[in-house]
Amino acid sequence: MDLFSPVALGDIQLANRVVMAPLTRLRSGDSGVPGDLVVEYYRQRASIGMIITEGVWPNPQGQGYPGQPGIVTDEQVDGWSKVAAAVHERGGRIVMQLMHAGRVSHPDVNGGRDIEAPSAVAIEGQVRTPAGKKPYPVPHALTTEELARVRDEYVQAARNAIAAGLDGVELHGANGYLLHEFLSPASNERTDAYGGSPENRARFLVEVATAVAEAIGAGRVGLRISPMHNIQDVFETDEADVLLTYGALLDQLRPLGLAYLSVLHAEPGGELVQELRRRFDGPLVANSGFASVTTRAEAVSLIEDAHAEAVAVGRPVIANPDLVERWAGEHPENEPQPHLFYASGAEGYTDYPTLEQVG
């Protein structure tokens, strides 16, 4: 097998093994409705084997950033249906990342609502809001009754994504957001059935994944994790505890037959990631993280060395809508413009040229 060969991730058939990583771009305005600009952005990148959308909030409390899209209102569902149609028209595949920001937010961002988290433990530092930087607030610790409500909101969001025509969903259990917050003893100080032991800390994510898989089919549900990424105060520094926690998580998810597991880790071919891959016993999407840009050579090697079934790529896909064509022909790449990653408008979003345009 090679990077440019087809592969199936659950029920999703990919033309190649390059996956567009979920990339926060924040172009959906105050309403969280993806408009024509967002449609064009994803349409341009339809030759990627599978697009994973930027994180989309499954409930209003879960909005983490101004301009982040949602999948709750009829208008948001309609906006995403136009995105899905544009990608499918070009033969592409697209799944929606469902991302509840948890404590990585502020009432100035989510419309004045409570900030939800496993425990009432704030992140140290400041959050960007429309009114400028402010300290992260102490979040509200979700009750067991509220956890059932959040789980059901994930299920409805997944149903909405499928109703909009997307090929599946990815549950964001990484990077310090809500589902990840449950996994770490640094952010989860609960003493009930959802805290304490590794099995208990994995419980909520298992319940959400199980409910979503039952609602839309396990073959259309992926999961993203980032063990030992140590970001946004979700610290996982005890390797033994990490293996126990993620092992408990994946042992319980394995019978579901989820579409894929995406692991963000600096060493995709290393012992930890490959052990988690064995425990999951399904397709692995490798993502080597934020510290270095994924190169063509790295992506090719991960597939040829059988370390993963597919490779998630971030910044090169932002700058090269036709990245697969460029990599397949070993053509030069556009350079990304990081200062425009989170801007508004088309600049640095839909104006990167294709080979055809520069040829």
Short mmCIF file of C-alpha atoms in Angstrom, two decimals:
data_model
loop_
_atom_site.label_atom_id
_atom_site.label_comp_id
_atom_site.label_asym_id
_atom_site.label_seq_id
_atom_site.Cartn_x
_atom_site.Cartn_y
_atom_site.Cartn_z
CA MET A 1 0.00 0.00 0.00
CA ASP A 2 1.09 3.58 -0.53
CA LEU A 3 -0.10 7.08 0.39
CA PHE A 4 -2.00 7.49 -2.86
CA SER A 5 -3.88 4.18 -2.78
CA PRO A 6 -7.54 3.85 -1.73
CA VAL A 7 -8.53 2.82 1.79
CA ALA A 8 -11.73 2.24 3.76
CA LEU A 9 -12.13 3.84 7.17
CA GLY A 10 -15.20 2.02 8.43
CA ASP A 11 -18.03 2.79 6.01
CA ILE A 12 -16.12 5.69 4.43
CA GLN A 13 -14.25 4.94 1.20
CA LEU A 14 -11.22 7.19 0.57
CA ALA A 15 -9.55 7.65 -2.82
CA ASN A 16 -6.19 8.19 -1.10
CA ARG A 17 -4.73 8.08 2.42
CA VAL A 18 -4.18 11.81 2.93
CA VAL A 19 -6.63 13.17 5.52
CA MET A 20 -7.25 16.86 6.11
CA ALA A 21 -6.72 17.41 9.82
CA PRO A 22 -9.39 19.37 11.70
CA LEU A 23 -8.14 22.95 11.38
CA THR A 24 -9.69 25.82 13.32
CA ARG A 25 -10.44 28.63 10.84
CA LEU A 26 -13.28 30.64 12.48
CA ARG A 27 -15.01 32.04 9.39
CA SER A 28 -18.63 31.30 10.37
CA GLY A 29 -19.52 34.62 12.02
CA ASP A 30 -21.67 35.29 15.08
CA SER A 31 -24.35 32.84 13.97
CA GLY A 32 -22.06 29.85 13.62
CA VAL A 33 -23.51 29.25 10.15
CA PRO A 34 -20.99 28.23 7.46
CA GLY A 35 -21.58 30.48 4.47
CA ASP A 36 -20.41 30.60 0.86
CA LEU A 37 -16.79 31.27 1.84
CA VAL A 38 -16.67 28.13 3.99
CA VAL A 39 -18.34 26.14 1.21
CA GLU A 40 -15.64 27.25 -1.22
CA TYR A 41 -12.82 26.47 1.23
CA TYR A 42 -13.86 22.86 1.66
CA ARG A 43 -14.83 22.46 -2.00
CA GLN A 44 -11.31 23.44 -3.05
CA ARG A 45 -9.85 20.63 -0.92
CA ALA A 46 -12.16 17.81 -2.07
CA SER A 47 -9.32 15.83 -3.70
CA ILE A 48 -7.97 15.07 -0.22
CA GLY A 49 -8.86 11.47 0.69
CA MET A 50 -11.04 12.65 3.55
CA ILE A 51 -11.71 16.11 4.95
CA ILE A 52 -12.23 16.45 8.69
CA THR A 53 -13.93 19.77 9.35
CA GLU A 54 -12.79 22.25 11.93
CA GLY A 55 -14.26 21.66 15.38
CA VAL A 56 -18.03 22.24 15.36
CA TRP A 57 -19.94 22.84 18.59
CA PRO A 58 -22.67 20.32 19.49
CA ASN A 59 -24.33 22.66 21.98
CA PRO A 60 -24.13 26.45 22.51
CA GLN A 61 -22.25 26.08 25.81
CA GLY A 62 -19.55 24.20 23.91
CA GLN A 63 -18.57 27.07 21.64
CA GLY A 64 -14.92 27.83 22.31
CA TYR A 65 -14.07 30.57 19.81
CA PRO A 66 -15.74 33.52 18.08
CA GLY A 67 -16.59 32.59 14.51
CA GLN A 68 -16.63 28.85 15.23
CA PRO A 69 -19.42 26.95 13.44
CA GLY A 70 -22.16 24.92 15.13
CA ILE A 71 -24.45 22.08 14.10
CA VAL A 72 -27.47 22.86 16.27
CA THR A 73 -29.81 25.26 14.44
CA ASP A 74 -31.67 24.64 11.19
CA GLU A 75 -29.60 27.39 9.57
CA GLN A 76 -26.34 25.68 10.61
CA VAL A 77 -27.54 22.33 9.28
CA ASP A 78 -28.50 24.00 5.99
CA GLY A 79 -25.09 25.68 5.76
CA TRP A 80 -23.28 22.39 6.28
CA SER A 81 -25.49 20.68 3.70
CA LYS A 82 -24.10 23.10 1.11
CA VAL A 83 -20.56 22.28 2.23
CA ALA A 84 -21.18 18.54 1.95
CA ALA A 85 -22.82 18.88 -1.46
CA ALA A 86 -19.89 20.91 -2.81
CA VAL A 87 -17.34 18.35 -1.58
CA HIS A 88 -19.34 15.39 -2.90
CA GLU A 89 -19.80 17.08 -6.26
CA ARG A 90 -16.02 16.87 -6.69
CA GLY A 91 -15.91 13.25 -5.50
CA GLY A 92 -14.63 14.00 -2.00
CA ARG A 93 -15.43 12.69 1.47
CA ILE A 94 -16.06 14.87 4.51
CA VAL A 95 -16.69 14.15 8.19
CA MET A 96 -17.57 16.66 10.88
CA GLN A 97 -15.49 17.00 14.01
CA LEU A 98 -17.82 17.45 16.98
CA MET A 99 -15.99 19.59 19.52
CA HIS A 100 -17.33 20.73 22.87
CA ALA A 101 -14.71 23.19 24.14
CA GLY A 102 -15.41 22.43 27.80
CA ARG A 103 -13.52 24.87 30.03
CA VAL A 104 -11.57 26.31 27.05
CA SER A 105 -14.10 29.11 26.64
CA HIS A 106 -15.68 32.16 28.25
CA PRO A 107 -19.25 33.50 28.62
CA ASP A 108 -18.26 36.37 26.31
CA VAL A 109 -17.69 33.75 23.61
CA ASN A 110 -20.64 31.37 24.08
CA GLY A 111 -23.41 33.91 24.55
CA GLY A 112 -23.24 34.32 28.31
CA ARG A 113 -23.78 30.64 29.10
CA ASP A 114 -22.17 28.51 31.78
CA ILE A 115 -18.77 27.07 31.03
CA GLU A 116 -19.09 23.29 31.37
CA ALA A 117 -16.34 20.92 32.52
CA PRO A 118 -15.82 17.72 34.54
CA SER A 119 -14.67 19.71 37.59
CA ALA A 120 -14.58 23.31 38.81
CA VAL A 121 -10.92 23.75 37.88
CA ALA A 122 -9.96 26.73 35.72
CA ILE A 123 -7.19 26.89 33.17
CA GLU A 124 -4.36 29.19 34.18
CA GLY A 125 -3.93 32.11 31.83
CA GLN A 126 -6.15 34.19 29.58
CA VAL A 127 -8.68 33.49 26.85
CA ARG A 128 -9.32 35.67 23.80
CA THR A 129 -12.84 37.08 23.76
CA PRO A 130 -14.54 39.67 21.52
CA ALA A 131 -13.88 42.14 24.36
CA GLY A 132 -10.18 41.31 24.58
CA LYS A 133 -8.17 38.89 26.72
CA LYS A 134 -9.73 37.80 30.02
CA PRO A 135 -8.83 35.18 32.63
CA TYR A 136 -10.30 31.75 32.05
CA PRO A 137 -13.35 31.40 34.33
CA VAL A 138 -13.85 28.64 36.88
CA PRO A 139 -16.14 26.22 35.04
CA HIS A 140 -19.33 24.63 36.27
CA ALA A 141 -18.80 20.98 37.20
CA LEU A 142 -21.37 18.99 35.26
CA THR A 143 -23.78 16.89 37.33
CA THR A 144 -24.56 13.32 36.31
CA GLU A 145 -27.95 14.50 35.02
CA GLU A 146 -26.23 17.19 32.95
CA LEU A 147 -23.80 14.64 31.56
CA ALA A 148 -26.75 12.73 30.13
CA ARG A 149 -27.96 15.95 28.53
CA VAL A 150 -24.54 16.65 26.98
CA ARG A 151 -24.33 13.07 25.71
CA ASP A 152 -27.73 13.46 24.05
CA GLU A 153 -26.62 16.76 22.51
CA TYR A 154 -23.67 14.97 20.92
CA VAL A 155 -26.09 12.39 19.53
CA GLN A 156 -28.38 15.05 18.08
CA ALA A 157 -25.41 16.91 16.61
CA ALA A 158 -24.23 13.69 14.93
CA ARG A 159 -27.71 13.11 13.53
CA ASN A 160 -27.74 16.69 12.26
CA ALA A 161 -24.38 16.18 10.55
CA ILE A 162 -25.65 13.07 8.76
CA ALA A 163 -28.90 14.87 7.86
CA ALA A 164 -26.75 17.61 6.31
CA GLY A 165 -25.15 14.97 4.09
CA LEU A 166 -21.74 14.56 5.72
CA ASP A 167 -20.12 11.13 5.56
CA GLY A 168 -19.60 10.80 9.29
CA VAL A 169 -18.42 12.50 12.47
CA GLU A 170 -15.24 12.61 14.50
CA LEU A 171 -15.49 12.95 18.27
CA HIS A 172 -12.86 15.39 19.52
CA GLY A 173 -11.33 13.70 22.54
CA ALA A 174 -8.06 15.61 22.30
CA ASN A 175 -6.25 18.90 22.87
CA GLY A 176 -7.73 19.80 26.24
CA TYR A 177 -11.40 20.10 25.28
CA LEU A 178 -14.35 18.58 27.15
CA LEU A 179 -14.00 14.88 26.36
CA HIS A 180 -10.25 15.04 26.91
CA GLU A 181 -10.76 16.89 30.20
CA PHE A 182 -12.48 13.81 31.61
CA LEU A 183 -9.48 11.59 30.83
CA SER A 184 -6.84 13.50 32.82
CA PRO A 185 -6.61 13.58 36.63
CA ALA A 186 -5.35 17.18 36.29
CA SER A 187 -8.71 18.39 34.95
CA ASN A 188 -10.99 15.67 36.35
CA GLU A 189 -11.18 15.77 40.15
CA ARG A 190 -14.55 14.03 40.36
CA THR A 191 -15.27 11.47 43.07
CA ASP A 192 -18.29 9.87 41.39
CA ALA A 193 -18.49 7.19 38.68
CA TYR A 194 -16.83 9.59 36.18
CA GLY A 195 -13.67 10.32 38.18
CA GLY A 196 -10.82 8.70 40.06
CA SER A 197 -9.77 5.46 38.40
CA PRO A 198 -8.67 5.27 34.75
CA GLU A 199 -11.85 3.30 33.94
CA ASN A 200 -14.03 5.97 35.54
CA ARG A 201 -12.25 8.83 33.78
CA ALA A 202 -12.79 7.06 30.45
CA ARG A 203 -16.48 6.44 31.17
CA PHE A 204 -18.04 9.60 29.73
CA LEU A 205 -16.19 9.42 26.43
CA VAL A 206 -17.19 5.75 26.14
CA GLU A 207 -20.82 6.65 26.78
CA VAL A 208 -20.79 9.45 24.20
CA ALA A 209 -19.09 7.30 21.55
CA THR A 210 -21.44 4.39 22.19
CA ALA A 211 -24.55 6.57 21.95
CA VAL A 212 -23.35 8.32 18.79
CA ALA A 213 -22.41 5.00 17.17
CA GLU A 214 -25.87 3.61 17.95
CA ALA A 215 -27.49 6.70 16.44
CA ILE A 216 -25.65 6.97 13.11
CA GLY A 217 -23.71 3.70 12.77
CA ALA A 218 -20.28 2.94 14.19
CA GLY A 219 -18.77 2.81 10.70
CA ARG A 220 -19.37 6.54 10.39
CA VAL A 221 -17.82 7.53 13.75
CA GLY A 222 -14.16 8.35 14.32
CA LEU A 223 -12.36 9.42 17.49
CA ARG A 224 -9.44 11.77 17.93
CA ILE A 225 -7.17 11.55 20.98
CA SER A 226 -3.88 13.22 21.96
CA PRO A 227 -2.26 11.26 24.81
CA MET A 228 0.50 13.12 26.65
CA HIS A 229 0.03 16.24 24.53
CA ASN A 230 -0.14 18.29 27.76
CA ILE A 231 -2.04 21.23 26.30
CA GLN A 232 -4.48 23.71 27.84
CA ASP A 233 -3.70 22.42 31.34
CA VAL A 234 -4.82 18.86 30.57
CA PHE A 235 -1.64 17.30 31.87
CA GLU A 236 -0.87 13.63 31.28
CA THR A 237 2.66 13.16 32.56
CA ASP A 238 2.43 9.68 34.14
CA GLU A 239 2.98 7.26 31.27
CA ALA A 240 1.68 4.29 33.26
CA ASP A 241 -1.56 6.13 34.05
CA VAL A 242 -1.86 7.25 30.43
CA LEU A 243 -1.61 3.66 29.20
CA LEU A 244 -4.15 2.49 31.80
CA THR A 245 -6.58 5.30 30.95
CA TYR A 246 -6.41 5.11 27.17
CA GLY A 247 -6.20 1.33 27.32
CA ALA A 248 -9.44 1.25 29.34
CA LEU A 249 -11.00 3.65 26.83
CA LEU A 250 -10.03 1.66 23.75
CA ASP A 251 -10.76 -1.75 25.28
CA GLN A 252 -14.35 -0.60 25.78
CA LEU A 253 -14.62 1.04 22.35
CA ARG A 254 -13.08 -1.86 20.41
CA PRO A 255 -16.30 -3.95 20.25
CA LEU A 256 -18.15 -1.01 18.68
CA GLY A 257 -16.13 -1.19 15.45
CA LEU A 258 -15.64 2.56 15.05
CA ALA A 259 -14.50 3.86 11.66
CA TYR A 260 -11.06 4.99 12.80
CA LEU A 261 -8.87 6.23 15.63
CA SER A 262 -6.90 9.43 15.02
CA VAL A 263 -3.95 9.87 17.36
CA LEU A 264 -2.08 13.15 17.67
CA HIS A 265 1.38 12.31 18.99
CA ALA A 266 4.93 13.31 18.09
CA GLU A 267 5.92 9.67 17.49
CA PRO A 268 3.18 7.94 15.48
CA GLY A 269 5.35 4.89 14.96
CA GLY A 270 6.37 4.73 18.61
CA GLU A 271 5.44 2.22 21.28
CA LEU A 272 2.56 4.18 22.88
CA VAL A 273 0.67 4.96 19.67
CA GLN A 274 1.16 1.49 18.25
CA GLU A 275 -0.01 -0.12 21.51
CA LEU A 276 -3.15 2.03 21.43
CA ARG A 277 -3.62 1.03 17.80
CA ARG A 278 -3.51 -2.64 18.82
CA ARG A 279 -6.01 -2.02 21.60
CA PHE A 280 -8.37 -0.23 19.21
CA ASP A 281 -7.99 -2.93 16.54
CA GLY A 282 -9.16 -0.71 13.69
CA PRO A 283 -7.81 1.83 11.20
CA LEU A 284 -5.34 4.37 12.58
CA VAL A 285 -5.04 7.92 11.27
CA ALA A 286 -1.62 9.21 12.32
CA ASN A 287 -1.03 12.86 13.17
CA SER A 288 2.43 13.89 14.31
CA GLY A 289 1.21 17.06 15.98
CA PHE A 290 1.80 20.79 16.03
CA ALA A 291 5.56 20.96 16.68
CA SER A 292 6.59 20.19 13.11
CA VAL A 293 4.85 20.38 9.74
CA THR A 294 3.99 16.99 8.22
CA THR A 295 6.09 16.54 5.09
CA ARG A 296 5.45 14.38 2.06
CA ALA A 297 8.37 12.14 3.04
CA GLU A 298 6.98 11.60 6.55
CA ALA A 299 3.48 10.84 5.26
CA VAL A 300 4.80 8.37 2.66
CA SER A 301 6.98 6.67 5.26
CA LEU A 302 4.16 6.26 7.80
CA ILE A 303 2.08 4.38 5.23
CA GLU A 304 4.90 2.37 3.65
CA ASP A 305 6.18 1.32 7.09
CA ALA A 306 2.60 0.24 7.99
CA HIS A 307 2.45 2.54 11.02
CA ALA A 308 -1.01 3.82 10.01
CA GLU A 309 -3.78 3.40 7.45
CA ALA A 310 -3.94 7.15 6.74
CA VAL A 311 -2.14 10.37 7.70
CA ALA A 312 -3.74 13.58 8.95
CA VAL A 313 -2.09 16.67 7.48
CA GLY A 314 -2.65 20.25 8.64
CA ARG A 315 -0.73 23.30 7.50
CA PRO A 316 0.22 21.97 4.03
CA VAL A 317 -3.51 21.44 3.30
CA ILE A 318 -4.30 25.01 4.36
CA ALA A 319 -1.76 26.36 1.87
CA ASN A 320 -2.30 23.80 -0.90
CA PRO A 321 -5.90 22.95 -1.77
CA ASP A 322 -4.52 20.48 -4.34
CA LEU A 323 -1.97 18.94 -1.95
CA VAL A 324 -2.57 15.36 -3.13
CA GLU A 325 -1.80 16.34 -6.73
CA ARG A 326 1.31 18.23 -5.61
CA TRP A 327 2.57 15.35 -3.49
CA ALA A 328 1.77 12.70 -6.10
CA GLY A 329 3.76 14.61 -8.73
CA GLU A 330 6.38 15.89 -6.26
CA HIS A 331 5.62 19.49 -7.19
CA PRO A 332 6.58 22.58 -5.11
CA GLU A 333 4.19 23.67 -2.36
CA ASN A 334 2.73 27.04 -1.40
CA GLU A 335 3.89 28.36 1.96
CA PRO A 336 1.17 28.83 4.60
CA GLN A 337 0.52 32.27 6.08
CA PRO A 338 0.08 31.66 9.81
CA HIS A 339 -0.92 35.27 10.57
CA LEU A 340 -4.09 34.64 8.53
CA PHE A 341 -5.05 31.25 9.99
CA TYR A 342 -7.65 32.79 12.31
CA ALA A 343 -8.44 35.94 10.35
CA SER A 344 -11.74 36.72 8.65
CA GLY A 345 -12.44 36.78 4.94
CA ALA A 346 -10.93 35.04 1.94
CA GLU A 347 -7.31 36.14 2.38
CA GLY A 348 -5.23 33.24 3.63
CA TYR A 349 -8.31 31.01 3.37
CA THR A 350 -9.54 30.49 -0.19
CA ASP A 351 -6.90 32.43 -2.16
CA TYR A 352 -4.03 29.91 -2.15
CA PRO A 353 -3.35 29.03 -5.82
CA THR A 354 -3.53 25.55 -7.29
CA LEU A 355 -0.94 24.15 -9.68
CA GLU A 356 -3.35 24.80 -12.53
CA GLN A 357 -3.66 28.44 -11.55
CA VAL A 358 0.08 29.04 -11.35
CA GLY A 359 0.93 26.80 -14.30
#
